[in-house]
Short mmCIF file of C-alpha atoms and ligand atoms in Angstrom, two decimals:
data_model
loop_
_atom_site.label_atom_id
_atom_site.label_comp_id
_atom_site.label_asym_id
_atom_site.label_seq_id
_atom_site.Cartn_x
_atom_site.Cartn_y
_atom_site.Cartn_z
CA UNK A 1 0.00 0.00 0.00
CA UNK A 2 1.78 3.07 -1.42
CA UNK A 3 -1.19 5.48 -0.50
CA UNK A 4 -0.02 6.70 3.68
CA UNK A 5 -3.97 7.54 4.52
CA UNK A 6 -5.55 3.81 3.63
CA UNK A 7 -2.78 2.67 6.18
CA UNK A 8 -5.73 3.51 8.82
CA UNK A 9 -4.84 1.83 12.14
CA UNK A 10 -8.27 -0.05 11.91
CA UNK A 11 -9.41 -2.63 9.52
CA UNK A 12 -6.52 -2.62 7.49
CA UNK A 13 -5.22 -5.70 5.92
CA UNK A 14 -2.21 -5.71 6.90
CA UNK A 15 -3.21 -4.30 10.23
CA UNK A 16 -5.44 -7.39 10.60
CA UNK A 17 -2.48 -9.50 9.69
CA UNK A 18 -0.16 -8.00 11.93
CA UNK A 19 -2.40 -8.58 14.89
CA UNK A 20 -3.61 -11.85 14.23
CA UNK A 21 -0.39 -13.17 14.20
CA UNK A 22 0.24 -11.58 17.44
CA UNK A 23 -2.53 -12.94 18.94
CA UNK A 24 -4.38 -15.54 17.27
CA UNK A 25 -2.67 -19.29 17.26
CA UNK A 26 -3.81 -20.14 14.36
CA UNK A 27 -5.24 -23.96 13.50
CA UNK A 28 -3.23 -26.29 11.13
CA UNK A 29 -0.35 -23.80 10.95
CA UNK A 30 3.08 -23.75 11.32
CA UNK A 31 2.90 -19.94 12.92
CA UNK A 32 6.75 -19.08 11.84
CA UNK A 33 5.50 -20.25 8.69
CA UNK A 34 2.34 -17.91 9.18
CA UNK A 35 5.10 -15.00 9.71
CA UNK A 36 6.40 -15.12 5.92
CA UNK A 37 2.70 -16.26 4.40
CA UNK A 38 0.80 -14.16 6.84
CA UNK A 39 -2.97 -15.17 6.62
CA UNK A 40 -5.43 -13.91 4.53
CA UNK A 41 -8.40 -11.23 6.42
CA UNK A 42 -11.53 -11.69 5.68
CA UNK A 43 -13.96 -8.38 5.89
CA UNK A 44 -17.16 -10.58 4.66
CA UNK A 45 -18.81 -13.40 3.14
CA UNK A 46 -21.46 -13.07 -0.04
CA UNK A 47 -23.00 -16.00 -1.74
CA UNK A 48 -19.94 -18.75 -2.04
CA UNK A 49 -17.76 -15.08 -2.24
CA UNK A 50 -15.30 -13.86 0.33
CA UNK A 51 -14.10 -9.97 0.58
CA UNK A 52 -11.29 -9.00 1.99
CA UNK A 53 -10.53 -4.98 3.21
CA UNK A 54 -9.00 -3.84 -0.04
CA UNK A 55 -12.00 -4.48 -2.04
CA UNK A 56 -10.63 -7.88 -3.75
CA UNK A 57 -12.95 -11.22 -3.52
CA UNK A 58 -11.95 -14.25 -3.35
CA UNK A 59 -14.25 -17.77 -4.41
CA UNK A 60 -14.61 -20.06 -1.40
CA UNK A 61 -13.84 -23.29 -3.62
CA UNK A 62 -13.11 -25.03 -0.44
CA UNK A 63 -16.35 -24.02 1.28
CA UNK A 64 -14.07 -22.88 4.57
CA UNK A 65 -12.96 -26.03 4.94
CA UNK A 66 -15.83 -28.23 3.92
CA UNK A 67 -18.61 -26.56 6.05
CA UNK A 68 -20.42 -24.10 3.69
CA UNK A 69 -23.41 -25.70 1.63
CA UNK A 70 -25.58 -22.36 0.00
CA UNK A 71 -22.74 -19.71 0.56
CA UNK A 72 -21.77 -17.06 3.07
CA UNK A 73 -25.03 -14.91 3.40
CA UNK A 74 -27.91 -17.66 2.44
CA UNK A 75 -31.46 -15.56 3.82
CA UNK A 76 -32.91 -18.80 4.99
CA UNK A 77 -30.55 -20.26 7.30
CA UNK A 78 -29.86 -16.13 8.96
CA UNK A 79 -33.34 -15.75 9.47
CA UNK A 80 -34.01 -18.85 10.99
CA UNK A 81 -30.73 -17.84 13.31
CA UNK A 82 -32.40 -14.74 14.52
CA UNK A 83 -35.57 -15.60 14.97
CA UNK A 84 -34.30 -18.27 17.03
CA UNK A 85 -32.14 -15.96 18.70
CA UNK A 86 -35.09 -13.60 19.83
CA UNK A 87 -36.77 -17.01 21.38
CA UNK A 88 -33.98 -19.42 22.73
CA UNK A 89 -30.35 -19.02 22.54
CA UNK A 90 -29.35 -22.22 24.40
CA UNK A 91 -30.70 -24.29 27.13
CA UNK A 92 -28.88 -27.18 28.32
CA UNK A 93 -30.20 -30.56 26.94
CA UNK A 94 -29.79 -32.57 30.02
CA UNK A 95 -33.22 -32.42 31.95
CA UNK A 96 -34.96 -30.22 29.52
CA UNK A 97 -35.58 -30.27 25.49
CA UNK A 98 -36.42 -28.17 22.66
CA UNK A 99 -38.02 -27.79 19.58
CA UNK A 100 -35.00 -26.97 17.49
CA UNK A 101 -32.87 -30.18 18.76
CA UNK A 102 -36.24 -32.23 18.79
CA UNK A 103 -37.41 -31.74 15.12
CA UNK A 104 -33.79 -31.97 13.56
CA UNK A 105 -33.31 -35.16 15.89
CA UNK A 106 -36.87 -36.09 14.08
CA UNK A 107 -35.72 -35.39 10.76
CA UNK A 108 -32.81 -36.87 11.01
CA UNK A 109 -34.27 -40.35 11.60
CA UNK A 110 -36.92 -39.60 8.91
CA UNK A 111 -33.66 -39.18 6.39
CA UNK A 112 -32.64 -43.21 7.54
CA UNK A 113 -35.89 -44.15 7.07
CA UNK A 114 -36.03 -44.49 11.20
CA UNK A 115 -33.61 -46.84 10.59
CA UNK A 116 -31.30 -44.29 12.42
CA UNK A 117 -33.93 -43.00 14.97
CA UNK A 118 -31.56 -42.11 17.97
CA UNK A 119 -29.62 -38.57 17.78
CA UNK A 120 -27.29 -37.48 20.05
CA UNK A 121 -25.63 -34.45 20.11
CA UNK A 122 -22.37 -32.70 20.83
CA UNK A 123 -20.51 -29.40 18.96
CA UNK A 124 -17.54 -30.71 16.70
CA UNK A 125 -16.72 -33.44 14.75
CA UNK A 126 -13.88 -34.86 16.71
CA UNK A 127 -16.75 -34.97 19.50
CA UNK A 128 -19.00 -36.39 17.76
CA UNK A 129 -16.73 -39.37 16.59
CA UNK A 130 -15.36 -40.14 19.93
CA UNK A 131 -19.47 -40.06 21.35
CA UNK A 132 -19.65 -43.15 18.46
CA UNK A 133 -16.43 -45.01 19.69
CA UNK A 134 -17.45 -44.82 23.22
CA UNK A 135 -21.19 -45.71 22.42
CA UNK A 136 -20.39 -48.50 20.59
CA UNK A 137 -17.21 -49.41 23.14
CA UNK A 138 -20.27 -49.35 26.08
CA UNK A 139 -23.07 -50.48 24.37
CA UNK A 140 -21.69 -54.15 23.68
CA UNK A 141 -19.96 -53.69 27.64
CA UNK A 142 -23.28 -53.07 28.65
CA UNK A 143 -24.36 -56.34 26.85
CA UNK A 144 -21.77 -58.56 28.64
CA UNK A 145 -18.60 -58.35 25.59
CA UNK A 146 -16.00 -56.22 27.53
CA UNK A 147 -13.65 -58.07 25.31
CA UNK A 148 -14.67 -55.87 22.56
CA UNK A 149 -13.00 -52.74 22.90
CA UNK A 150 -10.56 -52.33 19.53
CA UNK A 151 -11.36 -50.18 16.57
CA UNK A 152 -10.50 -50.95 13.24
CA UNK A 153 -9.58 -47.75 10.83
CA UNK A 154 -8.51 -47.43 6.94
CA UNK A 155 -4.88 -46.40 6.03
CA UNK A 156 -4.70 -42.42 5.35
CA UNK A 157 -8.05 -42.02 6.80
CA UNK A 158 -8.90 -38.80 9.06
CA UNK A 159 -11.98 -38.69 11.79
CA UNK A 160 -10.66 -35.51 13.74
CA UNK A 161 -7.75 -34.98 16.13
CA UNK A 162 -8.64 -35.13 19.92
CA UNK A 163 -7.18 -37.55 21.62
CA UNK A 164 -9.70 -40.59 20.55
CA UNK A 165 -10.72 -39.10 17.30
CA UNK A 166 -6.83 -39.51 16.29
CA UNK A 167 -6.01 -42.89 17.76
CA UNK A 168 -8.74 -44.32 14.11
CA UNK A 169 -6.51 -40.90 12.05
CA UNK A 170 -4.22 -42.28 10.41
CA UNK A 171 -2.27 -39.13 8.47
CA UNK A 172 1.01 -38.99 9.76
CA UNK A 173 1.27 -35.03 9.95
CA UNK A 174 -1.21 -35.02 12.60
CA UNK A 175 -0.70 -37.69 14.06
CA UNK A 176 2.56 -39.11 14.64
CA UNK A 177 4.10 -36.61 17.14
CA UNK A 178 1.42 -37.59 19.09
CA UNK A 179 1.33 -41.40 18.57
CA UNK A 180 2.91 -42.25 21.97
CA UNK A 181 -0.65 -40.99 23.56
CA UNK A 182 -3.30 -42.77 21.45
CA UNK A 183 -4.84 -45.66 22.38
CA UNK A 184 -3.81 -48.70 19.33
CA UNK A 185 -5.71 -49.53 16.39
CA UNK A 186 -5.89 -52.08 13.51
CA UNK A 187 -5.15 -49.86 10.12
CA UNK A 188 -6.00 -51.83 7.36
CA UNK A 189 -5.66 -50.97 3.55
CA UNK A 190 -8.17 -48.30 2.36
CA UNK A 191 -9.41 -48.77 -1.43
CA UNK A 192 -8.32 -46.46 -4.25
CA UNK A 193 -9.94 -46.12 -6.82
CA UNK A 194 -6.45 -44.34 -8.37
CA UNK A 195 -5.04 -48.18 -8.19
CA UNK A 196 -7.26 -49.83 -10.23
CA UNK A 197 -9.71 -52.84 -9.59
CA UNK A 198 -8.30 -54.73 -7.30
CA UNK A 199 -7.53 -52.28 -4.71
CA UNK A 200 -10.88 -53.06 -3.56
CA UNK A 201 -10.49 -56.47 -3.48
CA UNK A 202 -7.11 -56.04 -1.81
CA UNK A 203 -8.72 -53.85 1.32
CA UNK A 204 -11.63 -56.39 1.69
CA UNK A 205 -9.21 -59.31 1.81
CA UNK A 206 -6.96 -57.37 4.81
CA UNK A 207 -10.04 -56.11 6.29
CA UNK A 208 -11.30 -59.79 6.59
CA UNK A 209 -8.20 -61.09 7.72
CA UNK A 210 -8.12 -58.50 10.90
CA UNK A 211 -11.95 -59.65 11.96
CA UNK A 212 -11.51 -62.93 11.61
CA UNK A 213 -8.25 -62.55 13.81
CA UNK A 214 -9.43 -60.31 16.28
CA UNK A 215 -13.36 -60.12 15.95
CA UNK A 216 -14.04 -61.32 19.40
CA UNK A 217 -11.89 -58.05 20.51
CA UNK A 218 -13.03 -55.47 18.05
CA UNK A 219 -16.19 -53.03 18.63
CA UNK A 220 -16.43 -51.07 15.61
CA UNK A 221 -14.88 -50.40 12.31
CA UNK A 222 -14.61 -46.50 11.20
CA UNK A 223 -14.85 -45.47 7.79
CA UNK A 224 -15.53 -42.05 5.58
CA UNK A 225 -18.02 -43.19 3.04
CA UNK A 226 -16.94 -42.64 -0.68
CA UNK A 227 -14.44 -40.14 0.06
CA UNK A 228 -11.57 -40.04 2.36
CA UNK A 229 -11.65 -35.93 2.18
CA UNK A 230 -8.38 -35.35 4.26
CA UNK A 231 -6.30 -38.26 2.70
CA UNK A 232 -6.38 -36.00 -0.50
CA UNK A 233 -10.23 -37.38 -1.57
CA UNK A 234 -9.22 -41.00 -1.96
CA UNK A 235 -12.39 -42.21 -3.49
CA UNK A 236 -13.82 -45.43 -3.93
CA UNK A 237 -16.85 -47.03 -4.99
CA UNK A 238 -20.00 -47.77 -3.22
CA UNK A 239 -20.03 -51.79 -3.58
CA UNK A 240 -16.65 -51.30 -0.99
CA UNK A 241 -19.46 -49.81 1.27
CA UNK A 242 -21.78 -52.89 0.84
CA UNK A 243 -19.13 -55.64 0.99
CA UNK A 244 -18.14 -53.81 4.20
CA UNK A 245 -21.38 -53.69 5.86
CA UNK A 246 -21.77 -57.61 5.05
CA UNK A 247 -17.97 -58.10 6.48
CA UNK A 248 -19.38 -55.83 9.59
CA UNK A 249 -22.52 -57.96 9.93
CA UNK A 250 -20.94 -61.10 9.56
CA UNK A 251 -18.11 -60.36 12.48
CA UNK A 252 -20.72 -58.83 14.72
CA UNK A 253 -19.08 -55.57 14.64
CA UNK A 254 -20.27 -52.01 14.77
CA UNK A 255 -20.06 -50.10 11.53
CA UNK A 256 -19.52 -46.06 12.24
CA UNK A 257 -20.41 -44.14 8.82
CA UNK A 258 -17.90 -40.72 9.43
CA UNK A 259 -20.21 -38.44 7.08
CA UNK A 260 -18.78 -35.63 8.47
CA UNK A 261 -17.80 -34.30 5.38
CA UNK A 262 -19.21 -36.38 2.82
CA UNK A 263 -22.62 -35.72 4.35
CA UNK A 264 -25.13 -33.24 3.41
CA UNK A 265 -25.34 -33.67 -0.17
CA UNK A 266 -21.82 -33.72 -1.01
CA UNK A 267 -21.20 -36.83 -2.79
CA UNK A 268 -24.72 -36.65 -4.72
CA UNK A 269 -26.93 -38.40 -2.16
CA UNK A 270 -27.45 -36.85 1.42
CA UNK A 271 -25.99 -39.31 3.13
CA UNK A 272 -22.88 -40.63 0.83
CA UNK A 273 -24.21 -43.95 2.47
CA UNK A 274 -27.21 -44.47 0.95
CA UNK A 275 -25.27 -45.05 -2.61
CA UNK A 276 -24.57 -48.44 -1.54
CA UNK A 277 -28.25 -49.41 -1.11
CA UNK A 278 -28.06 -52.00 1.93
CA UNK A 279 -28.40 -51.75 5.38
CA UNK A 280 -27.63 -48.79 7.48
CA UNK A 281 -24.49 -47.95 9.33
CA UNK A 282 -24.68 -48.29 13.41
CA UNK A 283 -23.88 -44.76 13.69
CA UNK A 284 -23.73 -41.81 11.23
CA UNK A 285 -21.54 -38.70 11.91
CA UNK A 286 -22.40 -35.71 11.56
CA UNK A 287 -21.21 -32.28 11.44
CA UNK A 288 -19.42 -29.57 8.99
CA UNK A 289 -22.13 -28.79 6.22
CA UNK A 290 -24.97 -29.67 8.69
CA UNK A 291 -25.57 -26.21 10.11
CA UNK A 292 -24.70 -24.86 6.46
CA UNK A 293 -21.58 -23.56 7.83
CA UNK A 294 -22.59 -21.03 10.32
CA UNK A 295 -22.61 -22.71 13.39
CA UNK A 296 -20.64 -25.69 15.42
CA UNK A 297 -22.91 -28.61 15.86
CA UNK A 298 -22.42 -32.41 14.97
CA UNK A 299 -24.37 -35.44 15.62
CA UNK A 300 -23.91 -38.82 16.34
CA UNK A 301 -27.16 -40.79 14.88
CA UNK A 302 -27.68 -44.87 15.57
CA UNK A 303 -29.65 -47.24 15.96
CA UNK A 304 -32.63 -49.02 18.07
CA UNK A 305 -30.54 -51.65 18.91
CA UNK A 306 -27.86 -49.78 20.26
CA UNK A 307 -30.15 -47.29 22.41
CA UNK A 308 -31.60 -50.58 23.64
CA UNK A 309 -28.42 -51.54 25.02
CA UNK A 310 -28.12 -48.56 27.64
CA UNK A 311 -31.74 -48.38 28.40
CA UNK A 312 -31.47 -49.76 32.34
CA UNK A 313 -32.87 -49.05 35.90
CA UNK A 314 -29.04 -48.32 36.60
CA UNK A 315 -27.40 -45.19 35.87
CA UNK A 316 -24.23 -45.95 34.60
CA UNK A 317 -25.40 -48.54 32.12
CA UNK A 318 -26.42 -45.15 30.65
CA UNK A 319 -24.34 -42.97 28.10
CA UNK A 320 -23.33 -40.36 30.52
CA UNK A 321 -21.39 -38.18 27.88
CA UNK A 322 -21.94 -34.67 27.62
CA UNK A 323 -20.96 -31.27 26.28
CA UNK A 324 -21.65 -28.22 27.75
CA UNK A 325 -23.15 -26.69 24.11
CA UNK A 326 -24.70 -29.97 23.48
CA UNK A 327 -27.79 -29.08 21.37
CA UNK A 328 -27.33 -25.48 20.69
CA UNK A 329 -30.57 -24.18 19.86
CA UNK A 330 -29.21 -21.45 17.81
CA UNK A 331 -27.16 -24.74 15.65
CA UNK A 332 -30.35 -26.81 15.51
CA UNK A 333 -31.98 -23.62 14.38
CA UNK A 334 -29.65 -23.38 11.50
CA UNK A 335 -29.45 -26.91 10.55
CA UNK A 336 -33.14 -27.21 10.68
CA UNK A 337 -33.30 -24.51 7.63
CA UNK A 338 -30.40 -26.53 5.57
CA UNK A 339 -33.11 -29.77 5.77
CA UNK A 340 -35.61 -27.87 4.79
CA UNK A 341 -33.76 -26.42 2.07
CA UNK A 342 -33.16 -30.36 1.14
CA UNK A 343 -36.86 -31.28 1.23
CA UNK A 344 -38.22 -28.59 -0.03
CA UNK A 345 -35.75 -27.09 -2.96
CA UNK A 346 -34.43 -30.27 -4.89
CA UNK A 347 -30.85 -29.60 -3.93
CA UNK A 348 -29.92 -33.03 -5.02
CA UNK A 349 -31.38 -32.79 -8.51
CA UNK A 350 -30.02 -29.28 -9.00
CA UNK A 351 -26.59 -30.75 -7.48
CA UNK A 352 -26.33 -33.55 -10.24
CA UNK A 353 -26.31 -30.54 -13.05
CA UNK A 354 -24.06 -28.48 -10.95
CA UNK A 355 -21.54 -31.53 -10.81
CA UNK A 356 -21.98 -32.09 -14.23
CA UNK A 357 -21.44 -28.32 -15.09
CA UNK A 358 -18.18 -28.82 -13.05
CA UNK A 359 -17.57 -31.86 -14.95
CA UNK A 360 -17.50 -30.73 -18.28
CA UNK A 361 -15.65 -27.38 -17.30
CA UNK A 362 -12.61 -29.47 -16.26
CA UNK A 363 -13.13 -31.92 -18.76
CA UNK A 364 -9.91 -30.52 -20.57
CA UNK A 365 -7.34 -31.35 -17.73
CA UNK A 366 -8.02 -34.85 -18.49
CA UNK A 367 -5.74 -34.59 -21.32
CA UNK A 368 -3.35 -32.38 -19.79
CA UNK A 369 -0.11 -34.45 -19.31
CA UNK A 370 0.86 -32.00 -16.53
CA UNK A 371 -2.56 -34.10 -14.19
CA UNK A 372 -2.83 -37.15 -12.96
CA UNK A 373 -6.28 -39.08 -11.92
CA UNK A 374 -8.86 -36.13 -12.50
CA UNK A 375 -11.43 -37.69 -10.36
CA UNK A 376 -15.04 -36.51 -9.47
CA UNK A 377 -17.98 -38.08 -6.68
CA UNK A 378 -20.62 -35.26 -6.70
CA UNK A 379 -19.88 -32.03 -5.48
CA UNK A 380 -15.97 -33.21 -4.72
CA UNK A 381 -13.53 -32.80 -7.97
CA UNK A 382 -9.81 -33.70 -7.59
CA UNK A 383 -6.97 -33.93 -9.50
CA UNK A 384 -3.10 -34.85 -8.80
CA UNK A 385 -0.16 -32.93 -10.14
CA UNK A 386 2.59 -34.98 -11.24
CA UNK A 387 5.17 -35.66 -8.51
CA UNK A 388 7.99 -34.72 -10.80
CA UNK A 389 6.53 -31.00 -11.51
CA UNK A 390 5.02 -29.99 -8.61
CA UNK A 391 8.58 -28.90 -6.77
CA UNK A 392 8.94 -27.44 -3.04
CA UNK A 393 5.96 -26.07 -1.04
CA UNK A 394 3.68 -26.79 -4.19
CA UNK A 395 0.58 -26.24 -1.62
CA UNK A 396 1.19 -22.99 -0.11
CA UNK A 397 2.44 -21.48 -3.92
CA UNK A 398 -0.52 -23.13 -5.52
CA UNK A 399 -2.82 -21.80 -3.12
CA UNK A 400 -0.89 -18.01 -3.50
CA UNK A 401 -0.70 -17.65 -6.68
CA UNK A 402 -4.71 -18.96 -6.82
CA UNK A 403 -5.58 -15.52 -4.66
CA UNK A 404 -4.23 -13.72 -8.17
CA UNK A 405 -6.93 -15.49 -10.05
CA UNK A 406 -9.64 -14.89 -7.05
CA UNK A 407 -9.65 -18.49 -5.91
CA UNK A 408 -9.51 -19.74 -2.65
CA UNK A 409 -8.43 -23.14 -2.29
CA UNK A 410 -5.93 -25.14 -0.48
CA UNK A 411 -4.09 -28.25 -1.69
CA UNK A 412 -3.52 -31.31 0.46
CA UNK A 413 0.06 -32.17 -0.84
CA UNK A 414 -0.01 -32.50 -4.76
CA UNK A 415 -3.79 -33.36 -5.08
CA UNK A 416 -5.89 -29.78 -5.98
CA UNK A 417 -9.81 -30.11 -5.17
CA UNK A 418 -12.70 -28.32 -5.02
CA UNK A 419 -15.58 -28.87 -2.83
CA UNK A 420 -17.38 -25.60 -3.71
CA UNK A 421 -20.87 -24.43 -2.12
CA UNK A 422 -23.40 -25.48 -4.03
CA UNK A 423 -23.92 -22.41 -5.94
CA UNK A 424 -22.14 -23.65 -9.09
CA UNK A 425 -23.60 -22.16 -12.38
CA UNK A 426 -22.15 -23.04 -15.95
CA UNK A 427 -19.91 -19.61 -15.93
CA UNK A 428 -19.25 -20.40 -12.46
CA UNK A 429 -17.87 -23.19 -13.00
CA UNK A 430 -16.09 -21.99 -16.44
CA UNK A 431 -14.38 -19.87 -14.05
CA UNK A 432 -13.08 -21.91 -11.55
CA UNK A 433 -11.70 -24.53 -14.96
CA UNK A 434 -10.36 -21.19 -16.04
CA UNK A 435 -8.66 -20.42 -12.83
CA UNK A 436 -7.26 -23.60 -11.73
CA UNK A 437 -5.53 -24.01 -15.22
CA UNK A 438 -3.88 -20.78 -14.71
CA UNK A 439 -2.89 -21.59 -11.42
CA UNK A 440 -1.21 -24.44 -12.93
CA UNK A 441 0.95 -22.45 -15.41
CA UNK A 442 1.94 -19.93 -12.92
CA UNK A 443 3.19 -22.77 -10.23
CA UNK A 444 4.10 -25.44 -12.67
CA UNK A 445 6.01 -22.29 -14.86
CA UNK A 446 8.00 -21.21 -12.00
CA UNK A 447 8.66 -24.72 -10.00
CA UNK A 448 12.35 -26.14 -10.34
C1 PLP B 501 -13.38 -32.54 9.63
C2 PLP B 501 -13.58 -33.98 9.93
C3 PLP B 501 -13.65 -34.45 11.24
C4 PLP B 501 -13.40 -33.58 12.44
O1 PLP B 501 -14.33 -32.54 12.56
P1 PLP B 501 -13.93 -31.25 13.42
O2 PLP B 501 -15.17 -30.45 13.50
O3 PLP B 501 -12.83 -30.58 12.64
O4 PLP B 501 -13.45 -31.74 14.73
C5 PLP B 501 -13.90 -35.80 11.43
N1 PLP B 501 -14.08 -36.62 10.40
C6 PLP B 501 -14.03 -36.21 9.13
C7 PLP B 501 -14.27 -37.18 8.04
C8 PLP B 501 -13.76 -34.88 8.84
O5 PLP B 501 -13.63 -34.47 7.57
#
């Protein structure tokens, strides 16, 4: 900034930066890192746009980290925050209820098919997926099999990083400085659909050889449906899902769907479950998308059977968890307007023509010799850059040198995705094709 009077001690951007780094730790972030790539302020959010104080906007092609569903300002989901603000802010859920936690809860189970008719709730994802280990941990205690306390997890797969949540992560960068604290767990091979045909086969056979091994030990396997979103969206296909829920049955184990972010429409059904038409999970996670990204709430939804299992004259047969924001009436508020957005606004339908809009717009990289495995499940589209091109800190210059073209997006190692809002439009989406490709001659031009 040349011009001395826009250097105004407020609400500058590089006033901002200065003090954030000061102040604010920021998540995910080497912070002497954060010193020479300061982050980015944000003055506001409008549709799947973000503004930052010098009048430049950036597209959220992310969705803030896989939360945002009908962009930054959506009417619905505000209004149905204030008016629930002017009745109930938050009450706590233990000893009294609410409407907003009671119809989502309702909802909810309606979505299953009542299948899943049990919600509980909590404020994070990394909550919500230790409330399923510890459910299904005490619900088969509670039925005599204290023997069954192991989890089984899939290689590269993420479910959150408390302590629990990262004893079934298995991405090193999170979790390995802190391996010495976690509590074991089976890892077996995760399919990939960037392997070819077998690789299913190949995680079904090691998945079977761990339950037949240790079955009589193991409460629950815990898998991300479709996508594994933080392994750098390793997809697979859904008959993976149904061979596993047969595997699951057959071992008498509990299945935990993590839908925390494949949920909510992402992968072209609402639940990324449903595509392999069989049985239900045990539990479903919930979170991320849920409140349409404007509030912290997840879920943990299961079954009859399980809620069965800790129904009991004594107390601590009971699942005692809690959290003090457990419920949030202002969340439930929110994340009753994105369901009704679902039933009432065929965001599904109008999702399969955004994906394919998306689709076709990047339909050119998969000739580009520069890509590898240009791969697409719904609203998620990925690609890998070549190992031998992408040179040092390919991430952080990818994602830099995106800003230029007004994209916001952040790499996971060499794989670039998007997992916009659902707000895509065919110029919308020539636009991001346009921007990406740029992106990729700037960072490609100037790598080593
Ligand atoms: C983000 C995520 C979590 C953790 O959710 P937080 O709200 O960040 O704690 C768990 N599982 C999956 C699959 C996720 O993508």
């Amino acid at each position: 900034m040349s011009d001395s009077t826009s250097i105004s001690k407020n609400n500058s951007q590089q006033d901002w930066q200065r003090r954030s780094l000061n102040a604010v730790w920021h998540p995910c972030t080497q912070m002497a890192r954060a010193a020479v790539v300061p982050p980015l302020p944000i003055a506001r959010g409008e549709g799947p746009w973000l503004h930052d104080y010098e009048g430049r906007r950036y597209f959220d092609a992310n969705s803030s980290w896989w939360v945002n569903l009908f962009g930054h300002s959506d009417e619905g989901i505000k209004d149905a925050i204030k008016q629930q603000l002017d009745t109930l802010a938050h009450v706590m859920l233990a000893g009294c209820t609410h409407a907003p936690a009671v119809e989502l809860a309702e909802k909810l189970s309606a979505l299953t098919g009542g299948a899943l008719g049990h919600t509980f709730f909590a404020s994070d994802g990394a909550s919500a997926v230790e409330i399923a280990l510890k459910m299904s941990f005490h619900s088969w205690r509670n039925r005599g099999l204290d023997a069954k306390r192991e989890f089984v997890c899939l290689r590269h797969g993420y479910h959150g990083e408390t302590i629990g949540a990262l004893a079934v992560t298995d991405v090193a960068v999170f979790r390995d400085a802190y391996a010495p604290l976690l509590m074991p767990s089976h890892v077996v091979e995760s399919p990939d659909s960037r392997q070819g045909a077998d690789s299913e086969a190949r995680a079904l056979a090691a998945l079977r050889s761990v339950l037949e091994a240790r079955c009589g030990h193991i409460a629950a396997l815990i898998i991300e449906p479709l996508v594994q979103c933080a392994a750098g969206m390793v997809m697979h296909e859904p008959s993976y899902l149904r061979a596993v829920r047969a595997l699951c049955d057959e071992f008498e184990i509990h299945l935990i769907a993590d839908e925390i972010a494949v949920g909510c429409g992402r992968t072209g059904t609402f639940f990324a479950f449903e595509q392999a038409r069989t049985s239900w999970p045990d539990f479903i996670t919930l979170s991320k998308g849920i409140s349409g990204g404007t509030l912290p709430l997840s879920l943990v939804l299961t079954t009859e059977a399980v809620f069965q299992s800790f129904w009991s004259d004594e107390v601590a047969r009971g699942f005692l968890h809690s959290h003090s924001y457990t419920g949030n009436a202002l969340a439930c508020a929110a994340a009753n307007a994105v369901l009704d957005r679902f039933a009432n606004q065929q965001v599904l339908e109008k999702n399969r023509e955004q994906a394919r809009w998306l689709q076709n717009a990047f339909a050119p990289l998969q000739s580009d010799a520069r890509v590898e495995h240009l791969r697409q499940r719904g609203m998620i589209l990925a690609f890998d850059v070549r190992a031998d091109l992408v040179g040092e800190r390919f991430a952080e210059r990818f994602h830099l040198a995106a800003r230029e073209q007004a994209l916001l997006i952040r790499p996971i190692g060499r794989t670039v995705y998007l997992m916009p809002p659902y707000l895509i439009d065919e110029s919308t989406a020539r636009f991001l094709a346009h921007a990406v490709t740029q992106t990729l001659n700037e960072v490609l031009l100037h790598a080593a």
